[in-house]
JSON list of C-alpha atoms and ligand atoms in Angstrom, two decimals:
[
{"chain": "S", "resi": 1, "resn": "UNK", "atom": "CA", "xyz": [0.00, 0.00, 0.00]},
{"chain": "S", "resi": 2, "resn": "UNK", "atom": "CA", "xyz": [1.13, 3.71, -0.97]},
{"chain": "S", "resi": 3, "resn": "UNK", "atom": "CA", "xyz": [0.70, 6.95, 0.56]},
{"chain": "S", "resi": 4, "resn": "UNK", "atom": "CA", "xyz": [1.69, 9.69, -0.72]},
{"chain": "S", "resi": 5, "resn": "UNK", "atom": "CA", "xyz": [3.23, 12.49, 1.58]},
{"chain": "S", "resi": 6, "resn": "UNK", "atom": "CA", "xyz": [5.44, 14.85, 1.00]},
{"chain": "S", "resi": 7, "resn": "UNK", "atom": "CA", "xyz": [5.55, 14.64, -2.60]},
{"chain": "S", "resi": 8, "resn": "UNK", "atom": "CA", "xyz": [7.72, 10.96, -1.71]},
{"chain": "S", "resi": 9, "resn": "UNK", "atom": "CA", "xyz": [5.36, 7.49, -2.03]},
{"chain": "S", "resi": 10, "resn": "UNK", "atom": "CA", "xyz": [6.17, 5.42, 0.93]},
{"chain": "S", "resi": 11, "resn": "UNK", "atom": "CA", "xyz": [5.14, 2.17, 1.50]},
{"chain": "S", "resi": 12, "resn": "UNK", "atom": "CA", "xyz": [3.08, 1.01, 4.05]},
{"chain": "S", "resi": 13, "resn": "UNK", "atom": "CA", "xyz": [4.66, -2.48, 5.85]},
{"chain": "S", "resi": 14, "resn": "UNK", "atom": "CA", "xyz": [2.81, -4.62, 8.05]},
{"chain": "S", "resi": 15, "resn": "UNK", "atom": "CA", "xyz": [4.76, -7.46, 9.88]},
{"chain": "S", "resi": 16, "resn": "UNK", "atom": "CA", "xyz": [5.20, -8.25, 13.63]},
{"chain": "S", "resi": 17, "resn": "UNK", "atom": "CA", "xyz": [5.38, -5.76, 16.72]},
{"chain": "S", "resi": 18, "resn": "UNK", "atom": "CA", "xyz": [8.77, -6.24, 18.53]},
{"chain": "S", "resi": 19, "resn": "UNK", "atom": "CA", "xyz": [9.56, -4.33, 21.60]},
{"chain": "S", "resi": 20, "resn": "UNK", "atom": "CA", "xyz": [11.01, -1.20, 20.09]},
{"chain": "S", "resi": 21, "resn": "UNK", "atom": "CA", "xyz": [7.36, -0.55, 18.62]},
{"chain": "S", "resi": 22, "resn": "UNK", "atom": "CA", "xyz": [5.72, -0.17, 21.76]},
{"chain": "S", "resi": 23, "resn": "UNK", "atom": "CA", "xyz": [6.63, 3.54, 22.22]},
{"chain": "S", "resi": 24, "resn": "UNK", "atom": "CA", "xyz": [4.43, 4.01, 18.53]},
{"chain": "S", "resi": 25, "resn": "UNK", "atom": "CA", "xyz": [1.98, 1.30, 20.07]},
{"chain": "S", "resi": 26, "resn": "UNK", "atom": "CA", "xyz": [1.67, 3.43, 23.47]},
{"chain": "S", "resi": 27, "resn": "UNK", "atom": "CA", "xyz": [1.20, 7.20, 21.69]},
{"chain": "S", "resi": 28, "resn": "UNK", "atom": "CA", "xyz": [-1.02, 5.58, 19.88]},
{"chain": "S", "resi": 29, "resn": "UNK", "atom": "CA", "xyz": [-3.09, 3.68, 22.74]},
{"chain": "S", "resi": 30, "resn": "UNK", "atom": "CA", "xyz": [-3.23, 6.66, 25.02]},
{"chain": "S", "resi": 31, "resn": "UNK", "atom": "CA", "xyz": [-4.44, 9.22, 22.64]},
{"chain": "S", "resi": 32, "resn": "UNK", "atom": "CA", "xyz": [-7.72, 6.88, 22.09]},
{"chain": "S", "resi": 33, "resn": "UNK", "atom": "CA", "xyz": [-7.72, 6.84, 25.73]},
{"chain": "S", "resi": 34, "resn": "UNK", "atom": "CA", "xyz": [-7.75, 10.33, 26.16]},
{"chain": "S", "resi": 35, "resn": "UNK", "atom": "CA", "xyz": [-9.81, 11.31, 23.60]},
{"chain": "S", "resi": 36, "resn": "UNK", "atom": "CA", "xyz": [-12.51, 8.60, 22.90]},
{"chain": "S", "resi": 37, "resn": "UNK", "atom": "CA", "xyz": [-15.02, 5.88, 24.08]},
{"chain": "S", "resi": 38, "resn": "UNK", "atom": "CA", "xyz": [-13.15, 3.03, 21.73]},
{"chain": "S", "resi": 39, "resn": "UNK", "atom": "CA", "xyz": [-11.47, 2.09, 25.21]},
{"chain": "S", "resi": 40, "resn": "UNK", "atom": "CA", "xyz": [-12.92, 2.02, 28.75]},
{"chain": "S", "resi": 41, "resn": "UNK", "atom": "CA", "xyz": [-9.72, 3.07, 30.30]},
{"chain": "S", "resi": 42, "resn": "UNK", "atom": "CA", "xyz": [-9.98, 5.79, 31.73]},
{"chain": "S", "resi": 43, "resn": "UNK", "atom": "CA", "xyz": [-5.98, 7.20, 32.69]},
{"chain": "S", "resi": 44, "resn": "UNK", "atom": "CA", "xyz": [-3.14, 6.63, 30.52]},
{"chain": "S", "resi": 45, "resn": "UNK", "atom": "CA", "xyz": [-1.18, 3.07, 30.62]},
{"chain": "S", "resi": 46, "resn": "UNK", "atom": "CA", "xyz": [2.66, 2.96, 30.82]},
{"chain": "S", "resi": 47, "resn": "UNK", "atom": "CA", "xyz": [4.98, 2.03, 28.69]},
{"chain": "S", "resi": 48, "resn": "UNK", "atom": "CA", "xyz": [5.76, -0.97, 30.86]},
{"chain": "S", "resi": 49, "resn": "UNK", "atom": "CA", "xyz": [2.30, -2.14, 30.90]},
{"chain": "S", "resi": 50, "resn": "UNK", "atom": "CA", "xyz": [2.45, -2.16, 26.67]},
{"chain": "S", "resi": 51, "resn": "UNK", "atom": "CA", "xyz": [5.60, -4.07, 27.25]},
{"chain": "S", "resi": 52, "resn": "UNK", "atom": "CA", "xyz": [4.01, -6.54, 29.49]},
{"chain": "S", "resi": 53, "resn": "UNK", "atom": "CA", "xyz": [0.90, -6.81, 27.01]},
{"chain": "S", "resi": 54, "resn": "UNK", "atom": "CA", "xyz": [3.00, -7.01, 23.66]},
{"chain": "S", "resi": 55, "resn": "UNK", "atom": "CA", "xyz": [4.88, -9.98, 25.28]},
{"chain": "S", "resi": 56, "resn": "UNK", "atom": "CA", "xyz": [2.48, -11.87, 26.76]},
{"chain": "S", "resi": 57, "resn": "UNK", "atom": "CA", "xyz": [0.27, -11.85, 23.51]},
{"chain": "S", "resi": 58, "resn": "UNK", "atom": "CA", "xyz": [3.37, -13.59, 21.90]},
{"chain": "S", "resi": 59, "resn": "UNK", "atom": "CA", "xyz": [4.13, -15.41, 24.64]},
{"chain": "S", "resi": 60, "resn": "UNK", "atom": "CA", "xyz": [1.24, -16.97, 24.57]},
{"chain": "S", "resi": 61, "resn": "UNK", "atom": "CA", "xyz": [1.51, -17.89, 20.52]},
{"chain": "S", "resi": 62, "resn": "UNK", "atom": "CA", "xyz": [-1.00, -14.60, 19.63]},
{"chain": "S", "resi": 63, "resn": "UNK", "atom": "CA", "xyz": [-0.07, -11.84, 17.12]},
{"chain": "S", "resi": 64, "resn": "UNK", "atom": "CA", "xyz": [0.68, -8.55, 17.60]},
{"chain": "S", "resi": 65, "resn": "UNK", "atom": "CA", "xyz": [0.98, -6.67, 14.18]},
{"chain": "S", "resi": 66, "resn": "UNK", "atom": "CA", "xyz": [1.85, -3.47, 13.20]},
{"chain": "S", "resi": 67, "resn": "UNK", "atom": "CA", "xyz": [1.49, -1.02, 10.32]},
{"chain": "S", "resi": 68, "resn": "UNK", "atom": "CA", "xyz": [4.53, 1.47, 9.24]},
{"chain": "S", "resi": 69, "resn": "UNK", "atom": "CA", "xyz": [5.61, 3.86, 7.17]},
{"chain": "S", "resi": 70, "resn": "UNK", "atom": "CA", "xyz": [8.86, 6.26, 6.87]},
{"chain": "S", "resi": 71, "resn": "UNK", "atom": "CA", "xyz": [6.57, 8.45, 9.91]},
{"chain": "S", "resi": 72, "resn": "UNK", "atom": "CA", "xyz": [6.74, 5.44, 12.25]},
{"chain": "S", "resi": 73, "resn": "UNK", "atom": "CA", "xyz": [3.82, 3.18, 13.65]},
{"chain": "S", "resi": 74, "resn": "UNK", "atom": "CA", "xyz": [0.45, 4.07, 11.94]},
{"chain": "S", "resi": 75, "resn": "UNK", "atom": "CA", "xyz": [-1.42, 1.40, 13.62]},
{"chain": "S", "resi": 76, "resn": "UNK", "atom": "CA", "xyz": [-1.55, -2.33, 15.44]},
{"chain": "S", "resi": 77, "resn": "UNK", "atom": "CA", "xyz": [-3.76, -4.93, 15.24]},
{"chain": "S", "resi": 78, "resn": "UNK", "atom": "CA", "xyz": [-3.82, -8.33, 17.92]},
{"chain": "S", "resi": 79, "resn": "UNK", "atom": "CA", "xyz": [-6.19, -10.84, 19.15]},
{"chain": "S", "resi": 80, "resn": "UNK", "atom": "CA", "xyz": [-5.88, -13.09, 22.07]},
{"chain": "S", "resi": 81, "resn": "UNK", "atom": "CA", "xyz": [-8.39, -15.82, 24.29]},
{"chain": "S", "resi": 82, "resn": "UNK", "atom": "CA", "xyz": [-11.76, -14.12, 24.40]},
{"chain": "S", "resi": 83, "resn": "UNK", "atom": "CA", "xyz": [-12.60, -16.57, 27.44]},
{"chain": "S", "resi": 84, "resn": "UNK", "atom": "CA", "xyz": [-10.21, -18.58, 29.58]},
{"chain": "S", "resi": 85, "resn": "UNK", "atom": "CA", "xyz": [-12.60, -21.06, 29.66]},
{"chain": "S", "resi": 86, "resn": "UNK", "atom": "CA", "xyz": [-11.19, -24.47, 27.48]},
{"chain": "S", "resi": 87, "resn": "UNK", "atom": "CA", "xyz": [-14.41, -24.55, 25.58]},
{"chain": "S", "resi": 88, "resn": "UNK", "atom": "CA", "xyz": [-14.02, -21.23, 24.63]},
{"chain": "S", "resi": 89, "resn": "UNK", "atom": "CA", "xyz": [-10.44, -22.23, 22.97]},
{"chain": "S", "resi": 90, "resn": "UNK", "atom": "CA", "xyz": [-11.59, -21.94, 19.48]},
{"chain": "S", "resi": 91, "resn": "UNK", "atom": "CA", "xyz": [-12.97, -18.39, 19.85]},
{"chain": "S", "resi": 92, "resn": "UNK", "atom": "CA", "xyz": [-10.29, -14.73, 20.07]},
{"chain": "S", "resi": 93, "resn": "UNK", "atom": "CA", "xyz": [-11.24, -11.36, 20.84]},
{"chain": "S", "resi": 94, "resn": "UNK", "atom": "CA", "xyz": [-9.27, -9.18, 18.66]},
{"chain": "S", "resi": 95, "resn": "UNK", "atom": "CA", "xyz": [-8.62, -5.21, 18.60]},
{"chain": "S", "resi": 96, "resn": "UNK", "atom": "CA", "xyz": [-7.39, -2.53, 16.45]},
{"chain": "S", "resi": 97, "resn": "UNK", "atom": "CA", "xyz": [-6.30, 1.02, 16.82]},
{"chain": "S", "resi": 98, "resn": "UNK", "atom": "CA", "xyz": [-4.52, 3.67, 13.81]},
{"chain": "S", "resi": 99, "resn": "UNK", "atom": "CA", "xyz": [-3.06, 6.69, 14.96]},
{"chain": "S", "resi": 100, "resn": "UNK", "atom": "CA", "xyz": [-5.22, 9.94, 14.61]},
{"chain": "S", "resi": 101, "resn": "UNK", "atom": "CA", "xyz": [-3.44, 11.22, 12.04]},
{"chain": "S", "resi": 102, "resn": "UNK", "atom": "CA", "xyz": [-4.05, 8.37, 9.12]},
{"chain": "S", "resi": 103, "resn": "UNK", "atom": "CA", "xyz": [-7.33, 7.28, 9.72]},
{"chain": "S", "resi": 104, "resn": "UNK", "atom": "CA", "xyz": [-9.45, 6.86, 6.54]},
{"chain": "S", "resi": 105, "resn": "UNK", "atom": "CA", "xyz": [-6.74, 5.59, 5.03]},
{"chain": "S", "resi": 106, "resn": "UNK", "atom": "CA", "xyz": [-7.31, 1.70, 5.21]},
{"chain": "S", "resi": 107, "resn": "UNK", "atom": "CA", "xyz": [-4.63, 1.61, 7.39]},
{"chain": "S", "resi": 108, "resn": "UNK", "atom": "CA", "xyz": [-7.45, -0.68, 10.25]},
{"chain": "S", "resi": 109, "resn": "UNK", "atom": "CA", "xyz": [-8.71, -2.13, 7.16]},
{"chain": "S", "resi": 110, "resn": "UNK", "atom": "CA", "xyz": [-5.38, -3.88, 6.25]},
{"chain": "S", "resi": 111, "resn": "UNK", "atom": "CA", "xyz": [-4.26, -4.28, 10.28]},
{"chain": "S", "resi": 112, "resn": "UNK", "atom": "CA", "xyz": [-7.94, -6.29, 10.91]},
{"chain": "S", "resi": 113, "resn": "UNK", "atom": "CA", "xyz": [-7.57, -8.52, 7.24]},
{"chain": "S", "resi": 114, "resn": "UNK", "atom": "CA", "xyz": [-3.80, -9.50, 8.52]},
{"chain": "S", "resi": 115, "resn": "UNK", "atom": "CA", "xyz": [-5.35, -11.26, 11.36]},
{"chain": "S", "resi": 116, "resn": "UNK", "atom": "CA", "xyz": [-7.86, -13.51, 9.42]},
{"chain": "S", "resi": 117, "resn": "UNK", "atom": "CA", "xyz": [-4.64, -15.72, 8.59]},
{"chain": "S", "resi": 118, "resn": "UNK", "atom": "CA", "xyz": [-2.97, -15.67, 11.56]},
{"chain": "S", "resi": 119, "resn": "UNK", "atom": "CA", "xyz": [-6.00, -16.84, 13.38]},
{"chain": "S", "resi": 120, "resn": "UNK", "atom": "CA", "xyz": [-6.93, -19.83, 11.01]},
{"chain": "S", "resi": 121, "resn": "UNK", "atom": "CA", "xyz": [-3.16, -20.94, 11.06]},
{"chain": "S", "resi": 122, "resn": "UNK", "atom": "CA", "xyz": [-4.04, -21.22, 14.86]},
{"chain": "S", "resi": 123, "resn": "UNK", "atom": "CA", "xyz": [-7.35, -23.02, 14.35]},
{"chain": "S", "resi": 124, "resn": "UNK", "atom": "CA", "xyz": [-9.58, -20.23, 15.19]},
{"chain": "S", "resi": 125, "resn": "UNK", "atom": "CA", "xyz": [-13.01, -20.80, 14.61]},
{"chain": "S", "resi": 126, "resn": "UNK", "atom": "CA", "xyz": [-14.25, -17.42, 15.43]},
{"chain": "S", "resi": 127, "resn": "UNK", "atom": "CA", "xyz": [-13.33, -13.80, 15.86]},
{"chain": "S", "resi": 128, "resn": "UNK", "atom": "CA", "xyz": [-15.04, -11.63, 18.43]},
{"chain": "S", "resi": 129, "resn": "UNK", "atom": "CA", "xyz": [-14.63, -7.89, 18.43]},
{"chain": "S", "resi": 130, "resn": "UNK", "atom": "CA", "xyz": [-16.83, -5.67, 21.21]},
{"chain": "S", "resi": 131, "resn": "UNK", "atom": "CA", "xyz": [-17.04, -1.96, 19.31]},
{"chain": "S", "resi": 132, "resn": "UNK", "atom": "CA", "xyz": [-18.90, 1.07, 21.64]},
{"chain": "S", "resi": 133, "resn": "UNK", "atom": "CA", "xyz": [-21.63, 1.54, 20.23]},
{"chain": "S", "resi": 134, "resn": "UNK", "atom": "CA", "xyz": [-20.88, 4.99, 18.86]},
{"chain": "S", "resi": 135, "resn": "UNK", "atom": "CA", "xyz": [-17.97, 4.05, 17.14]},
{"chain": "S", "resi": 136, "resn": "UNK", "atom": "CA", "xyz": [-19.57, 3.87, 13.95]},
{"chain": "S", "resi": 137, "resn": "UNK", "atom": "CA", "xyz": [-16.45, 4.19, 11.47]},
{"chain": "S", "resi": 138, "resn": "UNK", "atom": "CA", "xyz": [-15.02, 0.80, 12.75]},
{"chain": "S", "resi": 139, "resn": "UNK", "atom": "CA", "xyz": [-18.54, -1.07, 13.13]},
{"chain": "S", "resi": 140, "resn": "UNK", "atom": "CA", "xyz": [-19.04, -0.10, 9.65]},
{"chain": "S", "resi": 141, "resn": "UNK", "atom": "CA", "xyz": [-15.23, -1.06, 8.97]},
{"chain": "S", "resi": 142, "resn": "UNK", "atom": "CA", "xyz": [-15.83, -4.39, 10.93]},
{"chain": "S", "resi": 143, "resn": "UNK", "atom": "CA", "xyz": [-19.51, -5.14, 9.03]},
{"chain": "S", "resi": 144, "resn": "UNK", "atom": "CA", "xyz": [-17.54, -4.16, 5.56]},
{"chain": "S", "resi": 145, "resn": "UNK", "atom": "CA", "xyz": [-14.90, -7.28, 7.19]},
{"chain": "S", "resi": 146, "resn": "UNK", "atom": "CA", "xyz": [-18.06, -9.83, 7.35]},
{"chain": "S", "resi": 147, "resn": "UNK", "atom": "CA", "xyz": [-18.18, -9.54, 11.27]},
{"chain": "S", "resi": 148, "resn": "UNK", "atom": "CA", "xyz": [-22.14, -9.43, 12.22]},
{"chain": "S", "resi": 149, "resn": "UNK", "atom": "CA", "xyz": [-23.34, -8.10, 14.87]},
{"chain": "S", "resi": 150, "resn": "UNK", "atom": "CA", "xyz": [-24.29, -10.39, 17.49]},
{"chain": "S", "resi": 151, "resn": "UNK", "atom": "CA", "xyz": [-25.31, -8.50, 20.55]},
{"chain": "S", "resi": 152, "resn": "UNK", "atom": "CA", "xyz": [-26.09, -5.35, 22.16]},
{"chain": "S", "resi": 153, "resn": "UNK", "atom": "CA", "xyz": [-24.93, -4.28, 25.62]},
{"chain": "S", "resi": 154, "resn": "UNK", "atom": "CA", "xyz": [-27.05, -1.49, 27.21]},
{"chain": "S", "resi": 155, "resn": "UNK", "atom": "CA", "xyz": [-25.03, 0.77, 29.80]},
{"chain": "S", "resi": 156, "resn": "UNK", "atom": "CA", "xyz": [-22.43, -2.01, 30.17]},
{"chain": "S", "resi": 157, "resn": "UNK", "atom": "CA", "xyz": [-19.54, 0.78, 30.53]},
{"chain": "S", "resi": 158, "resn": "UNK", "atom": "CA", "xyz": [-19.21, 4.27, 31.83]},
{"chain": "S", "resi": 159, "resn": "UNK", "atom": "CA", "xyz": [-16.30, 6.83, 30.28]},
{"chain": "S", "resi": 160, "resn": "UNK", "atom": "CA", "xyz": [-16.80, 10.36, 30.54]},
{"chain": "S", "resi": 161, "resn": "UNK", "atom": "CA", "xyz": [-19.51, 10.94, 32.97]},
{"chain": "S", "resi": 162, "resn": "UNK", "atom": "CA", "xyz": [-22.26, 8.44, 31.17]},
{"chain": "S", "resi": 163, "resn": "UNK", "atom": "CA", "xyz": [-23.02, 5.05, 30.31]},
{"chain": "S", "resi": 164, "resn": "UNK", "atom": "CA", "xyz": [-22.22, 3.51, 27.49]},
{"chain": "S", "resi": 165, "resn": "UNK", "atom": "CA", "xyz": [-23.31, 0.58, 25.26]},
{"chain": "S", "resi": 166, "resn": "UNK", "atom": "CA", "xyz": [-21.23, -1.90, 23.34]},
{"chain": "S", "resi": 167, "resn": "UNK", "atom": "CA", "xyz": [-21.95, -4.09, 20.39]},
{"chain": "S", "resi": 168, "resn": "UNK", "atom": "CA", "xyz": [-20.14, -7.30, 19.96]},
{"chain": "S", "resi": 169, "resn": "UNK", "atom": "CA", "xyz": [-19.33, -8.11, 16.55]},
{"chain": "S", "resi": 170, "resn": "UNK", "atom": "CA", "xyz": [-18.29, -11.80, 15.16]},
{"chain": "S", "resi": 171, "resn": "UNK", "atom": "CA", "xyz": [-16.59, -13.16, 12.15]},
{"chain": "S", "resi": 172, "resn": "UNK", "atom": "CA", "xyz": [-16.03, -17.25, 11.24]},
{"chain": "S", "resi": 173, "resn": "UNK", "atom": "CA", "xyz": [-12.68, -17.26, 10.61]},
{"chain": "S", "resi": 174, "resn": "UNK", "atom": "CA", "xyz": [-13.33, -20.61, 8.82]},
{"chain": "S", "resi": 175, "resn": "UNK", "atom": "CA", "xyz": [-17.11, -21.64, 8.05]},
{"chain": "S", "resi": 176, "resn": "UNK", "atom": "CA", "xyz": [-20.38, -22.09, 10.42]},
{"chain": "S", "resi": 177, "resn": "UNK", "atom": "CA", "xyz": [-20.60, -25.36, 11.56]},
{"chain": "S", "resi": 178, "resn": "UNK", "atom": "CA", "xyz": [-16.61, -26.04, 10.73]},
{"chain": "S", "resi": 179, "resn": "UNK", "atom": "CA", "xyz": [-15.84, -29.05, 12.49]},
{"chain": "S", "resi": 180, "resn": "UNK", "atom": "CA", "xyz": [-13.22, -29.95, 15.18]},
{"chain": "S", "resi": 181, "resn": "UNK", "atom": "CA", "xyz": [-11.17, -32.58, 16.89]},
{"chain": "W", "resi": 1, "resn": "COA", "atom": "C1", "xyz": [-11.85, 2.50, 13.90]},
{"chain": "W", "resi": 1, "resn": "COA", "atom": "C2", "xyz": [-10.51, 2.48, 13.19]},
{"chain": "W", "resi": 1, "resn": "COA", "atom": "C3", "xyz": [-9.71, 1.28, 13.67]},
{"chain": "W", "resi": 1, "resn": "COA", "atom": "C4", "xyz": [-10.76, 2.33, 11.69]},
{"chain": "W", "resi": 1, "resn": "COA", "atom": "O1", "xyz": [-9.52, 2.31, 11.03]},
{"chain": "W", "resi": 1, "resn": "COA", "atom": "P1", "xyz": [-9.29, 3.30, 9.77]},
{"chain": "W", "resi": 1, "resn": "COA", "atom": "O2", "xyz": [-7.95, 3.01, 9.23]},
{"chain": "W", "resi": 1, "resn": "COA", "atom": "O3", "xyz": [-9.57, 4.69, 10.21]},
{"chain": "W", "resi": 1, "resn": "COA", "atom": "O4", "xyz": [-10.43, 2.79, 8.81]},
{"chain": "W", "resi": 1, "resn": "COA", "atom": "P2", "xyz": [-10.31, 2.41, 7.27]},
{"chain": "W", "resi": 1, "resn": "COA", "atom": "O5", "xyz": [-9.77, 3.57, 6.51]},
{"chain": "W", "resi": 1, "resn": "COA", "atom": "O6", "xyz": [-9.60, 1.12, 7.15]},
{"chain": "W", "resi": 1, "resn": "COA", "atom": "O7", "xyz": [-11.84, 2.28, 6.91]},
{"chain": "W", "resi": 1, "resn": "COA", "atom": "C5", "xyz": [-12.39, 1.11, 6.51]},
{"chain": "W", "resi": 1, "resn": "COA", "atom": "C6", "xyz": [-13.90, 1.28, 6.49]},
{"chain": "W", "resi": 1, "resn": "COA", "atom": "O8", "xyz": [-14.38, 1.70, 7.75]},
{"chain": "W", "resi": 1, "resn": "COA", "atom": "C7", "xyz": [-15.44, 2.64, 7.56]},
{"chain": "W", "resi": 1, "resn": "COA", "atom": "N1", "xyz": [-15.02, 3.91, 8.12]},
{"chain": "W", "resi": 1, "resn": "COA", "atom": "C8", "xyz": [-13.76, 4.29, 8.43]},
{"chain": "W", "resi": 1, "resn": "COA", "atom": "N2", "xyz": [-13.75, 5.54, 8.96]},
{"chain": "W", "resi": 1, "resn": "COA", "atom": "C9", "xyz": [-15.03, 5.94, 8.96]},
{"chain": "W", "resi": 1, "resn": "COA", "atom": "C10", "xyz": [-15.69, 7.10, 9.42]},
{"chain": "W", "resi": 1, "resn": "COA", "atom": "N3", "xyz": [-15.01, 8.13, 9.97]},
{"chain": "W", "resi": 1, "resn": "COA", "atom": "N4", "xyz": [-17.03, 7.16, 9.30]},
{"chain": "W", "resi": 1, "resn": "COA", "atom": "C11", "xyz": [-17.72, 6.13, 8.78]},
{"chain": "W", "resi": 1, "resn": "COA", "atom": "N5", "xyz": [-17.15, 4.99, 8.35]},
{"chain": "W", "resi": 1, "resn": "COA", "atom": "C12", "xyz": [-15.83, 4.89, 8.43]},
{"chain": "W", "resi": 1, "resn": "COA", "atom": "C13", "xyz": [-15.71, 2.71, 6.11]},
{"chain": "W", "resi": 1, "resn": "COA", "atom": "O9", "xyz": [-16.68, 1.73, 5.81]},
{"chain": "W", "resi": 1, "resn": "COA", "atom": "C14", "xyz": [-14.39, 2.32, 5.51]},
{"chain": "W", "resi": 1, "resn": "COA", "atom": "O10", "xyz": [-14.54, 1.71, 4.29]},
{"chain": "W", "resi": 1, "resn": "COA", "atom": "P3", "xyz": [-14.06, 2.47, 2.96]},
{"chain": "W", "resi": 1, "resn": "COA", "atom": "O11", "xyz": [-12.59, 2.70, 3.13]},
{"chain": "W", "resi": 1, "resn": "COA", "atom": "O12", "xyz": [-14.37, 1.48, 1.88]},
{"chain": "W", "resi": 1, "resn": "COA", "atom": "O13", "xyz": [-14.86, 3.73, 2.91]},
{"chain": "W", "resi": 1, "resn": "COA", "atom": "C15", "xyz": [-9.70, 3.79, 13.44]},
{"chain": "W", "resi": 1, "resn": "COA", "atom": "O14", "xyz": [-10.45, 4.87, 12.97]},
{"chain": "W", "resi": 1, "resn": "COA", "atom": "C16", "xyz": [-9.31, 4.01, 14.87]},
{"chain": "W", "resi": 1, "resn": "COA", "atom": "O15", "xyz": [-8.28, 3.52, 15.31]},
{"chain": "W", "resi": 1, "resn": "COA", "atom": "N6", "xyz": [-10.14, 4.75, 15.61]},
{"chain": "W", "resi": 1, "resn": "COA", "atom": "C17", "xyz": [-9.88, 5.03, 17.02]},
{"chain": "W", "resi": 1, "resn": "COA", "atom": "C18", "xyz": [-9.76, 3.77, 17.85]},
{"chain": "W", "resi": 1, "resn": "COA", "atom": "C19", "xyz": [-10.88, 2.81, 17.59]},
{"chain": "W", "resi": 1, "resn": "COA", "atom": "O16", "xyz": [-12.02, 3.18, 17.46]},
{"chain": "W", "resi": 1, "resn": "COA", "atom": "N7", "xyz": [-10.50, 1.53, 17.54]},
{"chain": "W", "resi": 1, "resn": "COA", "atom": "C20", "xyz": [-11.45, 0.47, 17.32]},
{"chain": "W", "resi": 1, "resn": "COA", "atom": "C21", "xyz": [-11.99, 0.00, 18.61]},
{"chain": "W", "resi": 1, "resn": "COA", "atom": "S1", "xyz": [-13.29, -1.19, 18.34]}
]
């Protein structure tokens, strides 16, 4: 993918999160803390906490990707266990975040498509995302994906002086009814 700045094309990678991203992946994380309902956090997290979160998600066999250009980290993408449960071990929970500056630019788009074969290599069967229900750039992004929305929850969270509702979204990752072992 291209985008053009400066009068220079540079291309946008995606690949793997190692720990020298997590300053991009923290600036990035905070500012939708600070300035949205996509995350019920309500203070900023430290850079040690994205450490700790980058590297148990791989630890634990998960991906952690990342979008760049020559401007740095645009965006990440990951999923991990939506339930600790063991017969909730075919199902993830996935999220997605691009920095303020290059949204609209397919930049979640690509991050959220990069995750459909990482999670089948890993025998997912399905791929939960829970969206506030305002948010309606990335339901729309996640209904454009094939994620449907499977249910509504009313004044489940509370950001900013109010309640607020989420919408879970899900998306077979191989086929309804896909068998297992
Ligand atoms: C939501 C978010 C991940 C979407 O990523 P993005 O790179 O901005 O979105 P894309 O450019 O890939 O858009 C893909 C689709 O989403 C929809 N979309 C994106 N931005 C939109 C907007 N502002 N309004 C309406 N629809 C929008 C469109 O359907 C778009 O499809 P199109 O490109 O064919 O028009 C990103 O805006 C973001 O990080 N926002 C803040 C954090 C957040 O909300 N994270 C998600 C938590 S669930």
């Amino acid at each position: 993918m291209y985008d053009r700045a400066g009068g220079k094309e540079r291309v946008m990678e995606l690949r793997d999160a190692t720990e020298a991203d997590v300053p991009g992946i923290l600036a990035i994380f905070n500012e939708v803390i600070a300035n949205s309902t996509a995350v019920y956090i309500d203070d900023p997290v430290t850079e040690e906490e994205r450490r700790h979160w980058l590297l148990g998600r791989q630890g634990q066999g998960f991906p952690v990707l990342v979008a760049e250009d020559g401007s740095g980290i645009l965006g990440f993408s990951s999923f991990g266990t939506y339930n600790p449960r063991f017969g909730y071990r075919y199902t993830v929970e996935h999220s997605v975040f691009v920095r303020a500056d290059k949204r609209g630019a397919r930049v979640g788009r690509a991050l959220i498509t990069a995750l459909f074969p990482r999670a089948a290599a890993l025998g997912v069967h399905v791929m939960i995302g829970g969206v506030d229900a305002e948010n309606s750039a990335s339901l729309r992004l996640h209904e454009s994906l094939g994620f449907i929305r499977a249910a509504h929850f009313h004044e489940v969270g509370r950001k900013f002086g109010r309640w607020l509702d989420v919408i879970y979204l899900q998306r077979w990752i191989d086929a309804p009814g896909a068998g297992r072992p």
